[in-house]
mmCIF file of C-alpha atoms in Angstrom:
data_model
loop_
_atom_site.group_PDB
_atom_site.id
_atom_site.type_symbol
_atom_site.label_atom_id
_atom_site.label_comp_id
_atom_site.label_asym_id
_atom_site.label_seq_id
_atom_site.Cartn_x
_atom_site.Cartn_y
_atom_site.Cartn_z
ATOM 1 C CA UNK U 1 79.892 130.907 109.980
ATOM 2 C CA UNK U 2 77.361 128.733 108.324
ATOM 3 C CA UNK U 3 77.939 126.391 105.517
ATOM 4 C CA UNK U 4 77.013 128.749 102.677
ATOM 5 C CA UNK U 5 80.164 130.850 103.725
ATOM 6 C CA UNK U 6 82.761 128.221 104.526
ATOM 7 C CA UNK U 7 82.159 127.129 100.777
ATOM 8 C CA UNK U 8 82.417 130.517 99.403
ATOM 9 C CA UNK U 9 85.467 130.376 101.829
ATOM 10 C CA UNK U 10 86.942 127.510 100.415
ATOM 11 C CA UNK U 11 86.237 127.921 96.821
ATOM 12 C CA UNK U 12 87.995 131.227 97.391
ATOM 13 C CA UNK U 13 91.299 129.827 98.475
ATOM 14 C CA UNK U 14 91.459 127.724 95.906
ATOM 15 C CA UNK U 15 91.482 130.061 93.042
ATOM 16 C CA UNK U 16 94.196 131.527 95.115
ATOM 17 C CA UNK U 17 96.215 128.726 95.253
ATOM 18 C CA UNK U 18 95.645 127.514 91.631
ATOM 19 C CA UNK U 19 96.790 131.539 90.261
ATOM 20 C CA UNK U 20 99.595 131.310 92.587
ATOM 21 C CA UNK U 21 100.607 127.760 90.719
ATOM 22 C CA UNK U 22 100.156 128.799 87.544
ATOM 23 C CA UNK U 23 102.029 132.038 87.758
ATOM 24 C CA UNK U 24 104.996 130.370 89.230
ATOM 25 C CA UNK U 25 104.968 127.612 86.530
ATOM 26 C CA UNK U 26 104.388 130.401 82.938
ATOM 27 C CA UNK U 27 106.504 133.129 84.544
ATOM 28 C CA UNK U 28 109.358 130.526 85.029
ATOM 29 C CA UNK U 29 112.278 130.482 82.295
ATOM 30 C CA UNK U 30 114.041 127.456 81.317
ATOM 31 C CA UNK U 31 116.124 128.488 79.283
ATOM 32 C CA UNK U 32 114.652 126.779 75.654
ATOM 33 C CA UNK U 33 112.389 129.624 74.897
ATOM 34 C CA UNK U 34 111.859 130.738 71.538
ATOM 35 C CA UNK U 35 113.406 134.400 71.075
ATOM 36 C CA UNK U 36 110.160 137.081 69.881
ATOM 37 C CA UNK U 37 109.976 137.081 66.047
ATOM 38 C CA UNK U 38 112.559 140.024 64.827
ATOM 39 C CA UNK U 39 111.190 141.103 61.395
ATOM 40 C CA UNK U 40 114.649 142.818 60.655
ATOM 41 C CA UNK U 41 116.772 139.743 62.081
ATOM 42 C CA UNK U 42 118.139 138.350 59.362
ATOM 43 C CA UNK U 43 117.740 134.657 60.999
ATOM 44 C CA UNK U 44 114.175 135.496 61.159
ATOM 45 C CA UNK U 45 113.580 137.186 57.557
ATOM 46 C CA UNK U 46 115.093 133.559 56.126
ATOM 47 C CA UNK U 47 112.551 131.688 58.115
ATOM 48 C CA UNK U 48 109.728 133.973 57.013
ATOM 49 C CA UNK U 49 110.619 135.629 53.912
ATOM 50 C CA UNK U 50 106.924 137.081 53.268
ATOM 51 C CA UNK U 51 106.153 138.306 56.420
ATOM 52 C CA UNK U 52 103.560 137.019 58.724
ATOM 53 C CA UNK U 53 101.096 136.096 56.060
ATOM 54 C CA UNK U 54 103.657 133.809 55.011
ATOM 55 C CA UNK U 55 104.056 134.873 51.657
ATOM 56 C CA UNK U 56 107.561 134.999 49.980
ATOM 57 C CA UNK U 57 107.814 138.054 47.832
ATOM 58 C CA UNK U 58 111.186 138.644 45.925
ATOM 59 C CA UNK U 59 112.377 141.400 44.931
ATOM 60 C CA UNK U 60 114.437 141.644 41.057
ATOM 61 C CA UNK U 61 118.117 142.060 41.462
ATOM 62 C CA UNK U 62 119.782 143.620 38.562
ATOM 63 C CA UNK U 63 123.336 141.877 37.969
ATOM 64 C CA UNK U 64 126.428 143.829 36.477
ATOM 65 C CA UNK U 65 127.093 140.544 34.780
ATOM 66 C CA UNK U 66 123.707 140.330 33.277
ATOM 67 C CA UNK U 67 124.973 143.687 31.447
ATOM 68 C CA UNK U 68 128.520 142.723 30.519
ATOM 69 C CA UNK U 69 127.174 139.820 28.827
ATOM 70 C CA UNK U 70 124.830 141.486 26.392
ATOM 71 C CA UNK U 71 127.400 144.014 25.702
ATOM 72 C CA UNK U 72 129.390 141.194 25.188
ATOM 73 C CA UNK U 73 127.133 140.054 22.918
ATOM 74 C CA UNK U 74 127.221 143.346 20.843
ATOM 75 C CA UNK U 75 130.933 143.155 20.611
ATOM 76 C CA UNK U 76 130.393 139.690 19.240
ATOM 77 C CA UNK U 77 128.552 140.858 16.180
ATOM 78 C CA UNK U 78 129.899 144.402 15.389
ATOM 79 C CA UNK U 79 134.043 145.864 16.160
ATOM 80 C CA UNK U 80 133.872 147.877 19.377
ATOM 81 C CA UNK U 81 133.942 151.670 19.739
ATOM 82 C CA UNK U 82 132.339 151.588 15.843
ATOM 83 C CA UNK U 83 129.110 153.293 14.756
ATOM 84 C CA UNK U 84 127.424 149.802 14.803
ATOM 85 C CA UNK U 85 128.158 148.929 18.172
ATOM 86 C CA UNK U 86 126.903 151.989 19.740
ATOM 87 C CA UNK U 87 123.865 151.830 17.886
ATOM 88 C CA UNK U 88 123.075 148.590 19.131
ATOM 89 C CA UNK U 89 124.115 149.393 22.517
ATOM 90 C CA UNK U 90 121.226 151.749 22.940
ATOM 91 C CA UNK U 91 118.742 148.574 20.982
ATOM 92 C CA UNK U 92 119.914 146.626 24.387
ATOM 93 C CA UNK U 93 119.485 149.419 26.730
ATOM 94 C CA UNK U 94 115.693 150.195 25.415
ATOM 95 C CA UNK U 95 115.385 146.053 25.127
ATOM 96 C CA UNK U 96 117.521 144.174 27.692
ATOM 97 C CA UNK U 97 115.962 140.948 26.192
ATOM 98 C CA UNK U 98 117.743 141.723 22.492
ATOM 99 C CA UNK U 99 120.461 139.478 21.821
ATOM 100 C CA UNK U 100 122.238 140.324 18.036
ATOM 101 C CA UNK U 101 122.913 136.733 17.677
ATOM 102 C CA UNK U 102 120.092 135.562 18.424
ATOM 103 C CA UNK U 103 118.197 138.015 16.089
ATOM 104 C CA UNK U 104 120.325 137.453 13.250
ATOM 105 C CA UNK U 105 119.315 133.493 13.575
ATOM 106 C CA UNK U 106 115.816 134.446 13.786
ATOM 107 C CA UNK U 107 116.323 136.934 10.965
ATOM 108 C CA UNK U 108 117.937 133.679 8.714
ATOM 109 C CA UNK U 109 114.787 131.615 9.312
ATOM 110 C CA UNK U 110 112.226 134.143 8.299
ATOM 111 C CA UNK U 111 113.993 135.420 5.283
ATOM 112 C CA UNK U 112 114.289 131.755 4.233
ATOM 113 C CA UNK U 113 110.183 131.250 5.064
ATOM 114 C CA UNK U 114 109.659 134.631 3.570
ATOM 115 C CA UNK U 115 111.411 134.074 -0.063
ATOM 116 C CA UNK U 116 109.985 130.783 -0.215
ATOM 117 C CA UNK U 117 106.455 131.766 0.626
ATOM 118 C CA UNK U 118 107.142 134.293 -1.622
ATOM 119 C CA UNK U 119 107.554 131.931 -4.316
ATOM 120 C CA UNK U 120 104.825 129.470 -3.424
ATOM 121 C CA UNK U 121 102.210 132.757 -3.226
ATOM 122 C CA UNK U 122 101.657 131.511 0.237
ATOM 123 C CA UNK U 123 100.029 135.042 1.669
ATOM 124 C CA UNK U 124 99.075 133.319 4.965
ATOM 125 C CA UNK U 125 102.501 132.506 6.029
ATOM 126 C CA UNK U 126 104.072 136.000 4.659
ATOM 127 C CA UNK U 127 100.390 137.909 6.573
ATOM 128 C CA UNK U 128 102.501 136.452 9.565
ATOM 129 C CA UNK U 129 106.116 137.858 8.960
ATOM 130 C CA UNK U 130 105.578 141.445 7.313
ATOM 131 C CA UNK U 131 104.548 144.606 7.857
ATOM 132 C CA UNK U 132 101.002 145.855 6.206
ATOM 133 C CA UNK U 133 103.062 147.633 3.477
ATOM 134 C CA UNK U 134 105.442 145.045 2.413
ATOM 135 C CA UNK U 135 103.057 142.389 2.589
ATOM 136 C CA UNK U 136 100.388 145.285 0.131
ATOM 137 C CA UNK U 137 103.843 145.142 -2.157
ATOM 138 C CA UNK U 138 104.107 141.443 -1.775
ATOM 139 C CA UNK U 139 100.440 140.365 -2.568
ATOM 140 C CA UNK U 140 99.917 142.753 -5.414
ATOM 141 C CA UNK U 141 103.287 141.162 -7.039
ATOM 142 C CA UNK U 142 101.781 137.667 -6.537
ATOM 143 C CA UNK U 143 98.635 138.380 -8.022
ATOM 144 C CA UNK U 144 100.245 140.104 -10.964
ATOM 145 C CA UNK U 145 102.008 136.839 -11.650
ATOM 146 C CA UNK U 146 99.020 135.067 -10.979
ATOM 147 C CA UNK U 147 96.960 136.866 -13.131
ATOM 148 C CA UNK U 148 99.659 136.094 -16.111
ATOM 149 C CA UNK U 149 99.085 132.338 -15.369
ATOM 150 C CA UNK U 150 102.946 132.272 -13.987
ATOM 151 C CA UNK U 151 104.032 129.869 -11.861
ATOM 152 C CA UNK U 152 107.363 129.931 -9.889
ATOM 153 C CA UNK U 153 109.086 127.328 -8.949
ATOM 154 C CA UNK U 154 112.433 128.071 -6.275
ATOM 155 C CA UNK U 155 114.508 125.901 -4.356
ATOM 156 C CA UNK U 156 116.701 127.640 -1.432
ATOM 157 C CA UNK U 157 120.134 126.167 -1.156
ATOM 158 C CA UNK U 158 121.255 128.632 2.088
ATOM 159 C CA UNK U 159 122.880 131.643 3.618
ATOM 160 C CA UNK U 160 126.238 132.621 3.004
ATOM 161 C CA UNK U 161 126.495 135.173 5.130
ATOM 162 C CA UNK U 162 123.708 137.261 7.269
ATOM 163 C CA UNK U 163 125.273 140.563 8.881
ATOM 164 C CA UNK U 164 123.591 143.824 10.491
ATOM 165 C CA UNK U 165 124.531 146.540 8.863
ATOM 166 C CA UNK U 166 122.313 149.126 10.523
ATOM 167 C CA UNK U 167 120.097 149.545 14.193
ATOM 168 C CA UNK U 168 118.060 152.148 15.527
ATOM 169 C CA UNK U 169 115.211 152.632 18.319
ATOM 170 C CA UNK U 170 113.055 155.442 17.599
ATOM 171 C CA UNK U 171 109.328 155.696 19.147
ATOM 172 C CA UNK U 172 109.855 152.737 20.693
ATOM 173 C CA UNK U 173 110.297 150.797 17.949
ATOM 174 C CA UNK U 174 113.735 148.804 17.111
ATOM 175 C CA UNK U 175 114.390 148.574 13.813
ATOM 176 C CA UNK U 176 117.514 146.164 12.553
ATOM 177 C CA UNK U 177 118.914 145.998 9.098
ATOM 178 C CA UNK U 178 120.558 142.572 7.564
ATOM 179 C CA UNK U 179 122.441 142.211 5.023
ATOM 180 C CA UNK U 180 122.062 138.635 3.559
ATOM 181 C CA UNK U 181 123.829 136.779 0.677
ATOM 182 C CA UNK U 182 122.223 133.783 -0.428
ATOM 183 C CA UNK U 183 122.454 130.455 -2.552
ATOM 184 C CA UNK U 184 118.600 130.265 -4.759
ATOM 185 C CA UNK U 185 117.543 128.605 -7.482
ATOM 186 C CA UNK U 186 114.330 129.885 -9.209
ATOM 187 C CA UNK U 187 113.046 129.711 -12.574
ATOM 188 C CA UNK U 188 109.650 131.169 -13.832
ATOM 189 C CA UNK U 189 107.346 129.662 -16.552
ATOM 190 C CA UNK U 190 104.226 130.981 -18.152
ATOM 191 C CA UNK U 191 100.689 129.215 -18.106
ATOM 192 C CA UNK U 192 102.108 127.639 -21.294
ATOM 193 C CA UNK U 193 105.253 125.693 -19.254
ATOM 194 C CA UNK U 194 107.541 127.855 -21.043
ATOM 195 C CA UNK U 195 110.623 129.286 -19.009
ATOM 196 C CA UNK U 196 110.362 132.774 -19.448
ATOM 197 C CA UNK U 197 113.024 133.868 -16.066
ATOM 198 C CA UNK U 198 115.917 132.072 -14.274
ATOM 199 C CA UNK U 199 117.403 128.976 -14.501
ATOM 200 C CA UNK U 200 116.154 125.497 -12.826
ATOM 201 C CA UNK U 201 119.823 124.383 -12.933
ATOM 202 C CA UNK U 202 121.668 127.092 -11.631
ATOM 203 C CA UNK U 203 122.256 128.362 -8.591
ATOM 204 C CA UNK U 204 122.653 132.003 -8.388
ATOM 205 C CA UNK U 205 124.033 134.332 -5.859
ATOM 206 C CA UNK U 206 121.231 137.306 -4.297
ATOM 207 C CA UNK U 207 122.033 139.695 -2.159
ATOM 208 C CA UNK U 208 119.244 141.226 -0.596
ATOM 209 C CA UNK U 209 119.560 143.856 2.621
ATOM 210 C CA UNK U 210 116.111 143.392 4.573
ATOM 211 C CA UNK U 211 114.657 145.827 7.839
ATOM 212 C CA UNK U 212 113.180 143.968 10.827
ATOM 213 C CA UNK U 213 111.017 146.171 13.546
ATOM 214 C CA UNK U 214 109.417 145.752 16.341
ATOM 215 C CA UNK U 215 107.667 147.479 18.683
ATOM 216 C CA UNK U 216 109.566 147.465 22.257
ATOM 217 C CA UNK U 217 106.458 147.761 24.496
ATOM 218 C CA UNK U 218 104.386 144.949 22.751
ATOM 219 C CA UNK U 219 104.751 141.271 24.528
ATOM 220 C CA UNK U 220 104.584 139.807 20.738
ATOM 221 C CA UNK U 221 108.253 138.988 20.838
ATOM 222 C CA UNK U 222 108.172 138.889 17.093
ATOM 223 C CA UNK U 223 110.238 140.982 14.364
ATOM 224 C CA UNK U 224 108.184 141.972 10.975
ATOM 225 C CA UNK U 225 109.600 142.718 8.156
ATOM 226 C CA UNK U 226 109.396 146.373 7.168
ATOM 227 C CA UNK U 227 111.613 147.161 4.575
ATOM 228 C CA UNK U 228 113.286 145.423 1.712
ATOM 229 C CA UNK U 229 116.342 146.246 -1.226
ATOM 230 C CA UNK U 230 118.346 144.425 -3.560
ATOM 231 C CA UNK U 231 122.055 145.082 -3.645
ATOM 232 C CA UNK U 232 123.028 145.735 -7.265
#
């Protein structure tokens, strides 16, 4: 054998013998080995909630409670098994985020903006809080007054009382109807300072029953007004 061969030879047993180590130390169990990643294990779905991208992706839940508590809601603002109360039932079915309490706040604030704005023949702020027809109705009032050189001046004293009286969802649009007592004072004068309307010293009682609506697939959370009358 010359040398050429005995070190092919020996080279050869070597690998041999290294394989042969190896083998017997990675095919050996011990006992601490990690268990092969289970994506149905529950132990294993709380370590890697996403997958193996590692991504956590929830899913909604929809909670009884979540339900009993805006029909609890309802019951809050209008007698059970009445008219009312259905109606509004079906508002929070078509728009889980409607909450009747929460609306009729809202609906306190804007009537209060609206009236005064009204007043001031601020069209910006009212632009903001009607619908294109009430605020047409609104505007050409203003500038009929304006054109007369009237002025108006109003002070709002508050809200007696502010209740729905009316809800529907058609096209998907809900539309909610208030009725709302107030405390006003408001007096008119002409371009000559005379007081022509009202009383700047008394405080008189109005009654006015006002239609919010909004549209249930727009992300503007905001109610417009659409509809106004004066209870006699």
């Amino acid at each position: 054998m010359g040398s050429n061969d005995f070190i092919t030879l020996f080279f050869l047993v070597a690998a041999v013998l290294i394989f042969l180590q190896l083998r017997s130390v990675l095919g050996r169990r011990t006992g601490s080995e990690k268990p092969p990643f289970d994506p149905y294990s529950p132990r294993d779905v709380a370590k890697n909630p996403g997958g193996d991208d590692g991504k956590v992706v929830t899913l909604p839940r929809r909670d009884a409670t979540d339900d009993e508590q805006r029909y609890a809601d309802v019951d809050a603002v209008a007698k059970p098994d009445t008219p009312l109360n259905a109606a509004l039932r079906e508002v929070v079915k078509s728009d889980p985020s409607f909450r009747p309490r929460e609306f009729l706040n809202g609906a306190r604030m804007a009537y209060e903006m609206i009236v005064m704005a009204f007043a001031d023949g601020d069209r910006k702020t009212l632009k903001g809080l009607l619908s294109k027809e009430v605020f047409e109705g609104f505007d050409a009032a203003i500038t009929d007054r304006e054109s007369r050189g009237e002025v108006v001046k109003s002070t709002f004293v508050g809200i007696d009382k502010a209740d729905i009286t009316h809800a529907t969802v058609k096209d998907a649009e809900e539309q909610i109807t208030v009725r709302i007592v107030s405390q006003l004072i408001s007096a008119t004068y002409d371009k000559a300072g005379a007081l022509i309307d009202g009383d700047q010293e008394t405080v008189a009682e109005v009654t006015d029953i006002w239609t919010f609506a909004r549209d249930i697939r727009s992300r503007d959370p905001n109610w417009r007004l659409v509809a106004t009358e004066s209870e006699q």
